Tab-separated table of C-alpha atoms in Angstrom:
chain	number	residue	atom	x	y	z
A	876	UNK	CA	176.806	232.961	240.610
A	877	UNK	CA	175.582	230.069	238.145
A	878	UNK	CA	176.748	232.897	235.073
A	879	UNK	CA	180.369	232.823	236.495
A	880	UNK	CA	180.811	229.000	236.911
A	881	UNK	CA	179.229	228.585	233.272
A	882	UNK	CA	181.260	230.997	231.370
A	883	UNK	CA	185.260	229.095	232.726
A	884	UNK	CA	182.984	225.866	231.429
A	885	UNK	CA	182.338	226.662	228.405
A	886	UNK	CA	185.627	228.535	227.779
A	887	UNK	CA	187.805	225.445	228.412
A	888	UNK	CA	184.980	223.723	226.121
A	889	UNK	CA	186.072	226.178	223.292
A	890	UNK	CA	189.661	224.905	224.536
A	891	UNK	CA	189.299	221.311	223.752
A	892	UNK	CA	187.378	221.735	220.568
A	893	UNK	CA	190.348	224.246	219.365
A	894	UNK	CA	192.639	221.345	220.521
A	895	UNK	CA	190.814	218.596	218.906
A	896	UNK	CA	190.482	220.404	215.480
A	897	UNK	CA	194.082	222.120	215.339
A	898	UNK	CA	195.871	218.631	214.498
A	899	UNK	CA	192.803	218.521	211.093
A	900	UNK	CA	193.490	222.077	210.517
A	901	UNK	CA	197.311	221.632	210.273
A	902	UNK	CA	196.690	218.745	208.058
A	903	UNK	CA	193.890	220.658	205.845
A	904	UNK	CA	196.588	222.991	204.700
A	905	UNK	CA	199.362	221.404	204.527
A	906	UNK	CA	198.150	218.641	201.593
A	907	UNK	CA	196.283	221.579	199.847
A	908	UNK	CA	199.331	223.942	200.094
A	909	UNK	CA	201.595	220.990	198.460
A	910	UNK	CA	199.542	220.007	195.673
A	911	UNK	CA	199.395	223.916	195.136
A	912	UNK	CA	202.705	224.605	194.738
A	913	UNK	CA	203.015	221.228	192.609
A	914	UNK	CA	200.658	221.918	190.434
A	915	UNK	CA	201.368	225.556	189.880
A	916	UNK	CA	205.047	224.927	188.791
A	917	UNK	CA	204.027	222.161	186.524
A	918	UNK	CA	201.295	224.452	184.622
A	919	UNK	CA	203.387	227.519	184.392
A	920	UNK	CA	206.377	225.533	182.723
A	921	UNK	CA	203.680	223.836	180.253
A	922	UNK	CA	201.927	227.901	180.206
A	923	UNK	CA	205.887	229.102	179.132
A	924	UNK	CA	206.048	226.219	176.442
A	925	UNK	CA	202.826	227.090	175.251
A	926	UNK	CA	203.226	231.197	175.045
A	927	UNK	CA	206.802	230.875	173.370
A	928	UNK	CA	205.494	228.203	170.463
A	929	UNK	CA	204.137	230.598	167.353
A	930	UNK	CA	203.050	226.910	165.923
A	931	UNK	CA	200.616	226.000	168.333
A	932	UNK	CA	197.480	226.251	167.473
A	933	UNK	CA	195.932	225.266	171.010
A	934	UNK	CA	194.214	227.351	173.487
A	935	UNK	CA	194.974	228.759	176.625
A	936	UNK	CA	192.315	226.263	178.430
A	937	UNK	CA	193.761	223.246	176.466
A	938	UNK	CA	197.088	223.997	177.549
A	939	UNK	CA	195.985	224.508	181.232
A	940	UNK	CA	194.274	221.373	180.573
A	941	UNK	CA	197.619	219.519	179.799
A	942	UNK	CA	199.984	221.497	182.657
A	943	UNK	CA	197.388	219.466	184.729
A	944	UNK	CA	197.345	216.466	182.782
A	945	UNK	CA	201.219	216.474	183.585
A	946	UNK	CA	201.051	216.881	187.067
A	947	UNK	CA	198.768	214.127	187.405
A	948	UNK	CA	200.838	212.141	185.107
A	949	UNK	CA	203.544	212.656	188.512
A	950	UNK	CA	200.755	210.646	190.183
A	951	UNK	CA	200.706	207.858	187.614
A	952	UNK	CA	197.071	209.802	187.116
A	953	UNK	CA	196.964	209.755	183.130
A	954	UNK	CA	195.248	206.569	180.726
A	955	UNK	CA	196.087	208.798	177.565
A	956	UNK	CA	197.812	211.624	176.200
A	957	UNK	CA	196.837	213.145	173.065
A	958	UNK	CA	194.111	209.767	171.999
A	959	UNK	CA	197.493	207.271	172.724
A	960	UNK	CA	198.353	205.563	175.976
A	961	UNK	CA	200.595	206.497	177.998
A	962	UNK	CA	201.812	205.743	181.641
A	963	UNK	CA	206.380	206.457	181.161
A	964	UNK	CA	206.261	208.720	184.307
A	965	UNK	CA	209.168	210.901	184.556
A	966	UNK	CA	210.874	210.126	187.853
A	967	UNK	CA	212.389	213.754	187.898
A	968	UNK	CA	208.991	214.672	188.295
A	969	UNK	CA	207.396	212.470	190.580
A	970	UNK	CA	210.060	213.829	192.620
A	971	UNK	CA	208.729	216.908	193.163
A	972	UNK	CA	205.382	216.236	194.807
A	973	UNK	CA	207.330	213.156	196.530
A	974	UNK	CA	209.398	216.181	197.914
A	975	UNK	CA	206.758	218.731	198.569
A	976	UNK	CA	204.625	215.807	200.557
A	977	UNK	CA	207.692	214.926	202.751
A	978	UNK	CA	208.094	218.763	203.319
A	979	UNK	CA	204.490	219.073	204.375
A	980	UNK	CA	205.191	215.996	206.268
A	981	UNK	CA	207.646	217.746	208.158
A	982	UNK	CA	206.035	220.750	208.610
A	983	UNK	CA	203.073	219.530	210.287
A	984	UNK	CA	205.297	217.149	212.915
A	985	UNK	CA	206.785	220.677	213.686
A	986	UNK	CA	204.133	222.267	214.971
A	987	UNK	CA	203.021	222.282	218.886
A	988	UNK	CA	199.509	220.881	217.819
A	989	UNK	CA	201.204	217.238	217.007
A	990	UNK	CA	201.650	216.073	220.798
A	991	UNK	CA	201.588	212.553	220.345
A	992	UNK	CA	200.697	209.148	218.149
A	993	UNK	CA	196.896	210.118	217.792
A	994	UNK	CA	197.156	213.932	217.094
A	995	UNK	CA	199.979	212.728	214.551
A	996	UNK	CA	197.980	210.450	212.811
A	997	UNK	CA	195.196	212.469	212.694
A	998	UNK	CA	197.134	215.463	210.970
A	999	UNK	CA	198.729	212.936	208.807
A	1000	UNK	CA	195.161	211.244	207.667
A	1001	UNK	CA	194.147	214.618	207.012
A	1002	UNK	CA	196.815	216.118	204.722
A	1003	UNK	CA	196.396	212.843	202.636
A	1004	UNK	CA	192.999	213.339	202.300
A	1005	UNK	CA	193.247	217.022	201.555
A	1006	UNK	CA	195.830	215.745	198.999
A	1007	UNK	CA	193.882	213.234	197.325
A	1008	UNK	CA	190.502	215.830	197.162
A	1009	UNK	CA	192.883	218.531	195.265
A	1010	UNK	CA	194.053	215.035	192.871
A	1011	UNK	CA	190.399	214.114	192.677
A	1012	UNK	CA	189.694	218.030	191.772
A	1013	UNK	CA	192.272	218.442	188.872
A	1014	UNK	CA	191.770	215.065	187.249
A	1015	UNK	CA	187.919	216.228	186.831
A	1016	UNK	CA	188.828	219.782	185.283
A	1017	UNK	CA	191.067	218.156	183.030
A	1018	UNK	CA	189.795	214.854	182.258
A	1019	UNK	CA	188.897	215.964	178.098
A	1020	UNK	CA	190.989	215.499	174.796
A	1021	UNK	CA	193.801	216.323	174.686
A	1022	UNK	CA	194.313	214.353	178.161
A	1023	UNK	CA	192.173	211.748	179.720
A	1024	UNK	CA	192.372	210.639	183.448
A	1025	UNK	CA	191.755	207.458	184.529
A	1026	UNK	CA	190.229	209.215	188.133
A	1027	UNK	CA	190.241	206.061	190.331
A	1028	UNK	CA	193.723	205.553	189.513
A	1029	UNK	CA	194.832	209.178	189.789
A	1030	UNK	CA	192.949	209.508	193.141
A	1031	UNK	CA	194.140	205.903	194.487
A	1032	UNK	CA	197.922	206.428	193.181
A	1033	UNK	CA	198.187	210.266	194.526
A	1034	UNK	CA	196.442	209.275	198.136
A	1035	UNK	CA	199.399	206.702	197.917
A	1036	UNK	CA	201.861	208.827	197.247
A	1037	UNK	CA	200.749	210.870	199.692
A	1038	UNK	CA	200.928	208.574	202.419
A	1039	UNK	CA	204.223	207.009	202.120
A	1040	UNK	CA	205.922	210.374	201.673
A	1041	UNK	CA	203.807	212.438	204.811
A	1042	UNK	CA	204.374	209.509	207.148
A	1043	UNK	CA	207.688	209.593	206.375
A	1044	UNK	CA	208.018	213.406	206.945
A	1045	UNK	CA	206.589	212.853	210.203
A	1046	UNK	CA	208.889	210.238	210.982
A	1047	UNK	CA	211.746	212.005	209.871
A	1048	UNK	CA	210.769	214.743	212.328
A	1049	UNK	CA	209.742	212.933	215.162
A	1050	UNK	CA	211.023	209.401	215.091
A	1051	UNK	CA	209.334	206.303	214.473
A	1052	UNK	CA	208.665	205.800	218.097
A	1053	UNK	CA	206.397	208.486	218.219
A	1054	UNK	CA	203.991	206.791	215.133
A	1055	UNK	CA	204.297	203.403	215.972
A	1056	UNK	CA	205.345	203.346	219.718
A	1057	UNK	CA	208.071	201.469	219.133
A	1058	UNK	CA	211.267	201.450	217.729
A	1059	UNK	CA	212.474	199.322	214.752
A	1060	UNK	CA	214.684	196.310	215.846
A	1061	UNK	CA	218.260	196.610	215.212
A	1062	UNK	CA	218.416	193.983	212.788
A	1063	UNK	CA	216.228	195.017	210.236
A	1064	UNK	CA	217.248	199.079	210.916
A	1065	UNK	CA	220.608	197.542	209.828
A	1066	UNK	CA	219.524	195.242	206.696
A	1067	UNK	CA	217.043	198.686	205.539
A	1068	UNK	CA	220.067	201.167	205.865
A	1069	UNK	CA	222.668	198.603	203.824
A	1070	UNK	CA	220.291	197.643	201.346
A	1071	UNK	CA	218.891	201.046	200.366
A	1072	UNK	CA	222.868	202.371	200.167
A	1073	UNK	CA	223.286	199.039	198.179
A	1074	UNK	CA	220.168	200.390	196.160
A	1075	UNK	CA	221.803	203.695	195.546
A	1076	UNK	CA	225.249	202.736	194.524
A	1077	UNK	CA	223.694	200.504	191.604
A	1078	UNK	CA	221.656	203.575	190.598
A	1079	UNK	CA	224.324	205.929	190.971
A	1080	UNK	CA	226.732	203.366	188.602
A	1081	UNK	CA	223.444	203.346	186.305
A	1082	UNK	CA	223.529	207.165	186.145
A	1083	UNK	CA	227.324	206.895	185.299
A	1084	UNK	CA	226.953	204.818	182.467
A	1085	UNK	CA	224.215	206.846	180.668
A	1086	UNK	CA	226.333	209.800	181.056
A	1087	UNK	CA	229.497	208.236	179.534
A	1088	UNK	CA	227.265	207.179	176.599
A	1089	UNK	CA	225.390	209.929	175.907
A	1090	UNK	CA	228.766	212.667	175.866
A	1091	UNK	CA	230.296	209.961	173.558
A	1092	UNK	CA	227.267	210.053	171.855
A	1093	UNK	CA	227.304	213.938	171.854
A	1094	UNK	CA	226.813	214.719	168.190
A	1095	UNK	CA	223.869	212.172	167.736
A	1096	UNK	CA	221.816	213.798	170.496
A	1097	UNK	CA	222.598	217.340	169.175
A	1098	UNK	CA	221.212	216.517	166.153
A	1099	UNK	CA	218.121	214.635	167.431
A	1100	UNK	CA	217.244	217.825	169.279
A	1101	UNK	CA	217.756	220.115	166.457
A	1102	UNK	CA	215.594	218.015	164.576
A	1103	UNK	CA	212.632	219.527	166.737
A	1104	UNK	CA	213.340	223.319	165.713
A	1105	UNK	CA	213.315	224.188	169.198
A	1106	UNK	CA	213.678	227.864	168.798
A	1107	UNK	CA	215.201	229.922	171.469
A	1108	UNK	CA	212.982	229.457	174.539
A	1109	UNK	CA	212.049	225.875	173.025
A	1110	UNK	CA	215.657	224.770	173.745
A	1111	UNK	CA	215.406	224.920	177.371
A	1112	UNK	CA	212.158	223.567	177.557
A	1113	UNK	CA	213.102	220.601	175.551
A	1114	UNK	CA	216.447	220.410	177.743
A	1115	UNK	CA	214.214	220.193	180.757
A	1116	UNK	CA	212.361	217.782	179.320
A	1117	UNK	CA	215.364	215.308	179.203
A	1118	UNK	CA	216.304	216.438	182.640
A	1119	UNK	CA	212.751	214.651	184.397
A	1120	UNK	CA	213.562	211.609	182.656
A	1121	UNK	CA	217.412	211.344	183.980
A	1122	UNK	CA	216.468	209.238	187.151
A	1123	UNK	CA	214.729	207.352	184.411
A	1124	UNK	CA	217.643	206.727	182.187
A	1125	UNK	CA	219.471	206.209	185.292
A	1126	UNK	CA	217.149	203.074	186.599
A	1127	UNK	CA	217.364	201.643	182.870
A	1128	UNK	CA	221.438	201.746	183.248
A	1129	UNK	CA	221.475	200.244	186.966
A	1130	UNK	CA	218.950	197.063	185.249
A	1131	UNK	CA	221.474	196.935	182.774
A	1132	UNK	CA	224.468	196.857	185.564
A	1133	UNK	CA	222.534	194.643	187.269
A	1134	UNK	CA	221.658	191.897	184.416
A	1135	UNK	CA	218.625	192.233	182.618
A	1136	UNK	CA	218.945	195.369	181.241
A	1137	UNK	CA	215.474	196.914	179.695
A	1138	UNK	CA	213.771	197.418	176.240
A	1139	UNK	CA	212.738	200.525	174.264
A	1140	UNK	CA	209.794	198.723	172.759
A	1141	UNK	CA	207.858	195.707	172.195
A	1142	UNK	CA	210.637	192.716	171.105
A	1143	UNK	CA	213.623	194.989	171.658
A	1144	UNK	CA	216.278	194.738	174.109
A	1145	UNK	CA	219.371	196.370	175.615
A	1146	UNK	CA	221.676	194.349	177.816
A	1147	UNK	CA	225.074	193.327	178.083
A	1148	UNK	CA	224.548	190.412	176.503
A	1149	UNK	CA	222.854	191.931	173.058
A	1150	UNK	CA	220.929	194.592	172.183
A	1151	UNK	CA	218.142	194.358	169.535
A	1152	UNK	CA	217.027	197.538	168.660
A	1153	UNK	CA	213.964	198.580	166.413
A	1154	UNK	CA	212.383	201.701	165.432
A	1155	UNK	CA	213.521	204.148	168.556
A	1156	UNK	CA	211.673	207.645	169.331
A	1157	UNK	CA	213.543	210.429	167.900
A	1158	UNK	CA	214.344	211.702	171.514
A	1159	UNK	CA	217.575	213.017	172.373
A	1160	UNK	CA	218.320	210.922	175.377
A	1161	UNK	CA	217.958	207.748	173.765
A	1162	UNK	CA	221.255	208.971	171.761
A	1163	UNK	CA	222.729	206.897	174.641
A	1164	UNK	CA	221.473	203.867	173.325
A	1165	UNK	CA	223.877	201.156	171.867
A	1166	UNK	CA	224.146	201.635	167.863
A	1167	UNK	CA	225.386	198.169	167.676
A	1168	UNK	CA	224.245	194.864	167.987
A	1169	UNK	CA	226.832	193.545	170.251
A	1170	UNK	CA	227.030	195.675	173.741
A	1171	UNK	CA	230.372	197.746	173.918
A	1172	UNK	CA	233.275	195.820	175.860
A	1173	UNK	CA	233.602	198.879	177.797
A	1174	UNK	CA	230.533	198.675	179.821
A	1175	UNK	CA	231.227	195.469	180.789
A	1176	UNK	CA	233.109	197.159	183.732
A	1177	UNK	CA	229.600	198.374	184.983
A	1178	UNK	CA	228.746	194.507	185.913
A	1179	UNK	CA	230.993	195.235	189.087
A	1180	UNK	CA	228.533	197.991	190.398
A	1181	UNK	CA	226.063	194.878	192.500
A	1182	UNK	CA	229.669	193.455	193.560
A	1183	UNK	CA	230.763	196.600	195.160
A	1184	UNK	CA	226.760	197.240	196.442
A	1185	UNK	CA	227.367	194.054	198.027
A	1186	UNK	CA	230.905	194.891	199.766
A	1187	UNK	CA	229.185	198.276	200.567
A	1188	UNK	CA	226.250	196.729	202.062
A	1189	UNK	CA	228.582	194.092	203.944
A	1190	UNK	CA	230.611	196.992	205.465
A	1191	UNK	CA	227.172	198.686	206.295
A	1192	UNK	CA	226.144	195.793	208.542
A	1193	UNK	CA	229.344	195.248	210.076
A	1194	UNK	CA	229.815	198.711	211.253
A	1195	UNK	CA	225.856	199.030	212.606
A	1196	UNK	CA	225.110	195.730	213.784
A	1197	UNK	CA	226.860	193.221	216.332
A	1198	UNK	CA	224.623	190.186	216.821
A	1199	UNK	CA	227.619	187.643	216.108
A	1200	UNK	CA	229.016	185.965	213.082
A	1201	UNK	CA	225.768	183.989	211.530
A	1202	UNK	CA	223.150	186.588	212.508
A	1203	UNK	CA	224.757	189.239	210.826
A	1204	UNK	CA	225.305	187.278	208.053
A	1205	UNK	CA	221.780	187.006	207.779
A	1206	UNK	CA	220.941	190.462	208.069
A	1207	UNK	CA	223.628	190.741	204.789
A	1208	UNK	CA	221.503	188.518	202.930
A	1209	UNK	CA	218.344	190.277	204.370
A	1210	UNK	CA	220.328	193.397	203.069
A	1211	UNK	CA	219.911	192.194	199.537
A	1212	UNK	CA	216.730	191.654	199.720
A	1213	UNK	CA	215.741	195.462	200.742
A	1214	UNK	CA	218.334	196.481	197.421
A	1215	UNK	CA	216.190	193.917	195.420
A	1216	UNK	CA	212.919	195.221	196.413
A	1217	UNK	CA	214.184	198.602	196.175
A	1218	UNK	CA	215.356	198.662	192.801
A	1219	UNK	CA	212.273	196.444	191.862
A	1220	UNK	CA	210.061	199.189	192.803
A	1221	UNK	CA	212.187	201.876	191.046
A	1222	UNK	CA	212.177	199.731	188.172
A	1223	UNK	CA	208.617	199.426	188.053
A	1224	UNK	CA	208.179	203.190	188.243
A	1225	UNK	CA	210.319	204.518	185.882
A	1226	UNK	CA	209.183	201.743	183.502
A	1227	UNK	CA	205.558	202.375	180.735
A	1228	UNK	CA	204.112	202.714	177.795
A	1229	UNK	CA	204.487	205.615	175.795
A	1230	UNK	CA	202.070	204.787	172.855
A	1231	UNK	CA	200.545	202.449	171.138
A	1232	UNK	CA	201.983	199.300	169.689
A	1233	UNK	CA	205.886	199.343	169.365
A	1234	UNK	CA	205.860	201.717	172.346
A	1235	UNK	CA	203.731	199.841	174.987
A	1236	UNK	CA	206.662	198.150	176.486
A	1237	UNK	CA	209.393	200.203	178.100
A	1238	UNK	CA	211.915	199.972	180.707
A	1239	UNK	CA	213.312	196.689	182.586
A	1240	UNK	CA	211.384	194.303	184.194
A	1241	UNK	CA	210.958	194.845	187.792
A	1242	UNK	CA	210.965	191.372	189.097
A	1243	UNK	CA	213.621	190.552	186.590
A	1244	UNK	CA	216.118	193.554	188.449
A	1245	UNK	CA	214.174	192.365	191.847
A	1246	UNK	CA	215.321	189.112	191.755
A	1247	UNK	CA	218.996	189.820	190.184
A	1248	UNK	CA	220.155	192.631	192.338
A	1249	UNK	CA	218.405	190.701	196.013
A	1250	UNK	CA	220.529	187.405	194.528
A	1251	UNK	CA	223.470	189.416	193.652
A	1252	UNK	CA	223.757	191.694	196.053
A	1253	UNK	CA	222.906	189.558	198.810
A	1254	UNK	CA	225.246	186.527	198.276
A	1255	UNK	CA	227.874	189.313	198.129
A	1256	UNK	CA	226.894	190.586	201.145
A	1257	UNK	CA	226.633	187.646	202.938
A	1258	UNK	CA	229.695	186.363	202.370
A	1259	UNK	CA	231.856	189.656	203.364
A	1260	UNK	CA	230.561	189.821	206.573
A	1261	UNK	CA	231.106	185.898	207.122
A	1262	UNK	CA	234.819	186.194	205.566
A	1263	UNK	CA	235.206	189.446	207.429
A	1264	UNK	CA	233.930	187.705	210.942
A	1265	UNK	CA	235.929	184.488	210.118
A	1266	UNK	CA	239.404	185.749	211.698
A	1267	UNK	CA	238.201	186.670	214.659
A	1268	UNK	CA	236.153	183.929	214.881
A	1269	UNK	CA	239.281	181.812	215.051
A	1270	UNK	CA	240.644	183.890	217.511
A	1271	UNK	CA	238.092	183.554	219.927
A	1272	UNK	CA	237.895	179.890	219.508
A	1273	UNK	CA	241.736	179.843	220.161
A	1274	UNK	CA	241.557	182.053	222.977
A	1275	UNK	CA	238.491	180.114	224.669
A	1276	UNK	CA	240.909	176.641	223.813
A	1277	UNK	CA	243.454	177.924	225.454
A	1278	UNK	CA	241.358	179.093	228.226
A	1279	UNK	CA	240.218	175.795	228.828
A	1280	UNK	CA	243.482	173.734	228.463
A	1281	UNK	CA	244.958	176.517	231.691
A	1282	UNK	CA	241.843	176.010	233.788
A	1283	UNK	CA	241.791	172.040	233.199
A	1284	UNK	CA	245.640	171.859	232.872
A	1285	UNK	CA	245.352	169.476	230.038
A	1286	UNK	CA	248.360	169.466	228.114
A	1287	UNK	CA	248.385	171.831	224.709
A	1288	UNK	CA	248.434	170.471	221.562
């Protein structure tokens, strides 16, 4: 008799404990399986360079050693890079573990052992952590010449990374309700949504504008790239080399839309008001660059990209958020703010040194684009919502005036 009682006890013991770890489990393998697949398409692209260069006199380890010293460099992981500093991360490649951590962030919110806010947390606590281990793990094998890791920053910048882009798998999945318990308050839903679109019309006029200059400046790139002797393979590899650093080049032109524009090196500049140029790496996307010392008249026209963010964003607001005429002209100016702080943070990503000396300073300044775009963009903002509410402000008031003089029976005016 006491054997059957036990053994239901103990089975729905087993039950709970199966329950309890499932959420971990889901969250083991998901932030091992993305910095996997990360790290194994960064090393076999650097493994391809590698095998196809008859020049290179390095070894297989050394060049495992760097295809991890790359993917860490995703991570803002890497103090130096062949003895010099470096820290330019290419934002084409921070996207993809940003993309493969929102995946896994989304994968784990699918499954039926996420029920609610604690198993959710739980699985996304875990995937970071499993994340940050596998960071922690390949910035110790590869921490030697030719790369060295600064570990507490890889580790600190990848659990980061991690966080912000699982959380916001999860959220994307399940709503922000189900993390938080709560929903986000109209008002700032509607300033967030209009100032990131405000964000990515500035970028997407930045991306524009290096794309005009570097097919005009088609011949000057051609020959900075032959100047590496590629080869046949080389070619592509060099190719996707400029490719990772487009969002890059893309974030300088919106800083240069915006105002402040950005440097290529200590004491340089390139804005619309001047560019002072000095020694620039022999790289073929910098063939975009200005060759004069006056900014061309033609890319003036790109100083209208925070005017039409700011119309954009104005519309935004208007057509998700009815709180009457001043508080939504408010939430346009909070609008600005979000593009501001957007674009600062995008600024200070794509933004580094890449070398001693000359090279320790490039990209814009981050609070420099901050401040511009929240200023611009908000003001803008602001005052199309309060010119677009002002008519049918007027209206009302001349309705509720009239109202009044027919209930009073005062005589019109």
């Amino acid at each position: 008799m006491v054997d059957l009682l036990t053994r239901p006890t103990r089975a729905v013991s087993a039950q709970r404990t199966d329950r309890r770890l499932a959420p971990l489990t889901a969250g083991l393998v998901a932030g091992v399986s993305a910095a996997a697949v990360g790290l194994i398409v960064v090393v076999a692209v650097v493994m391809l360079a590698w095998g196809t260069d008859s020049n290179s006199s390095a070894s297989a380890q050394t060049a495992l050693r760097v295809g991890g010293g790359f993917w860490l460099l995703a991570h803002h992981g890497i103090g130096q890079l062949t003895g010099q500093r470096f820290g330019l991360i290419p934002l084409g490649l921070f996207a993809l573990p940003a993309g493969l951590l929102v995946h896994a962030g989304r994968a784990v919110a699918r499954t039926d052992v996420v029920t609610n806010r604690r198993t959710a947390w739980q699985a996304i606590v875990v995937t970071v952590a499993a994340y940050a281990a596998c960071v922690a793990g390949v910035s110790v094998g590869v921490g030697a010449a030719p790369v060295h890791v600064a570990l507490p920053m890889a580790v600190g910048s990848g659990a980061g990374l991690a966080m912000v882009a699982v959380t916001a798998g999860v959220a994307r999945e399940r709503g922000l309700r189900e993390l938080t318990g709560r929903s986000m308050p109209a008002p700032a839903a509607a300033a967030i949504r209009a100032g990131v679109a405000a964000a990515a019309l500035i970028v997407a006029a930045g991306a524009v504008l290096v794309s005009v200059a570097l097919a005009l400046h088609a011949h000057r790139a051609t020959a900075l790239a032959d100047g590496f002797a590629p080869g046949v393979l080389g070619g592509p590899l060099l190719a996707l080399l400029g490719v990772v650093y487009v969002p890059n080049a893309a974030v300088f032109g919106a800083a240069y839309a915006v105002g402040p524009g950005f440097s290529v090196g200590a004491g340089t500049g390139v804005s619309v008001f001047g560019v002072h140029l000095g020694v620039v790496p022999a790289f073929p996307l910098l063939a975009a660059l200005p060759s004069t010392e006056h900014a061309p008249a033609s890319t003036w026209i790109f100083l209208a990209a925070p005017v039409l963010a700011g119309l954009l964003a104005a519309a935004s607001v208007r057509r998700r958020y009815d709180g009457g005429r001043w508080h939504s002209t408010a939430v346009a100016g909070a609008a600005g703010v979000v593009a501001g702080a957007s674009l600062a943070a995008l600024a200070a990503l794509a933004g580094g040194p890449a070398g001693p000396g000359h090279l320790a300073t490039i990209g814009p300044s981050a609070w420099q684009v901050g401040v511009d775009t929240a200023v611009e963009v908000g003001l803008v903002a602001a005052a199309g919502v309060l010119l677009a509410s002002w008519p049918r402000a007027v209206g009302v008031a001349r309705a509720a005036r009239a109202a009044a003089v027919r209930l009073l029976h005062l005589p019109s005016r």
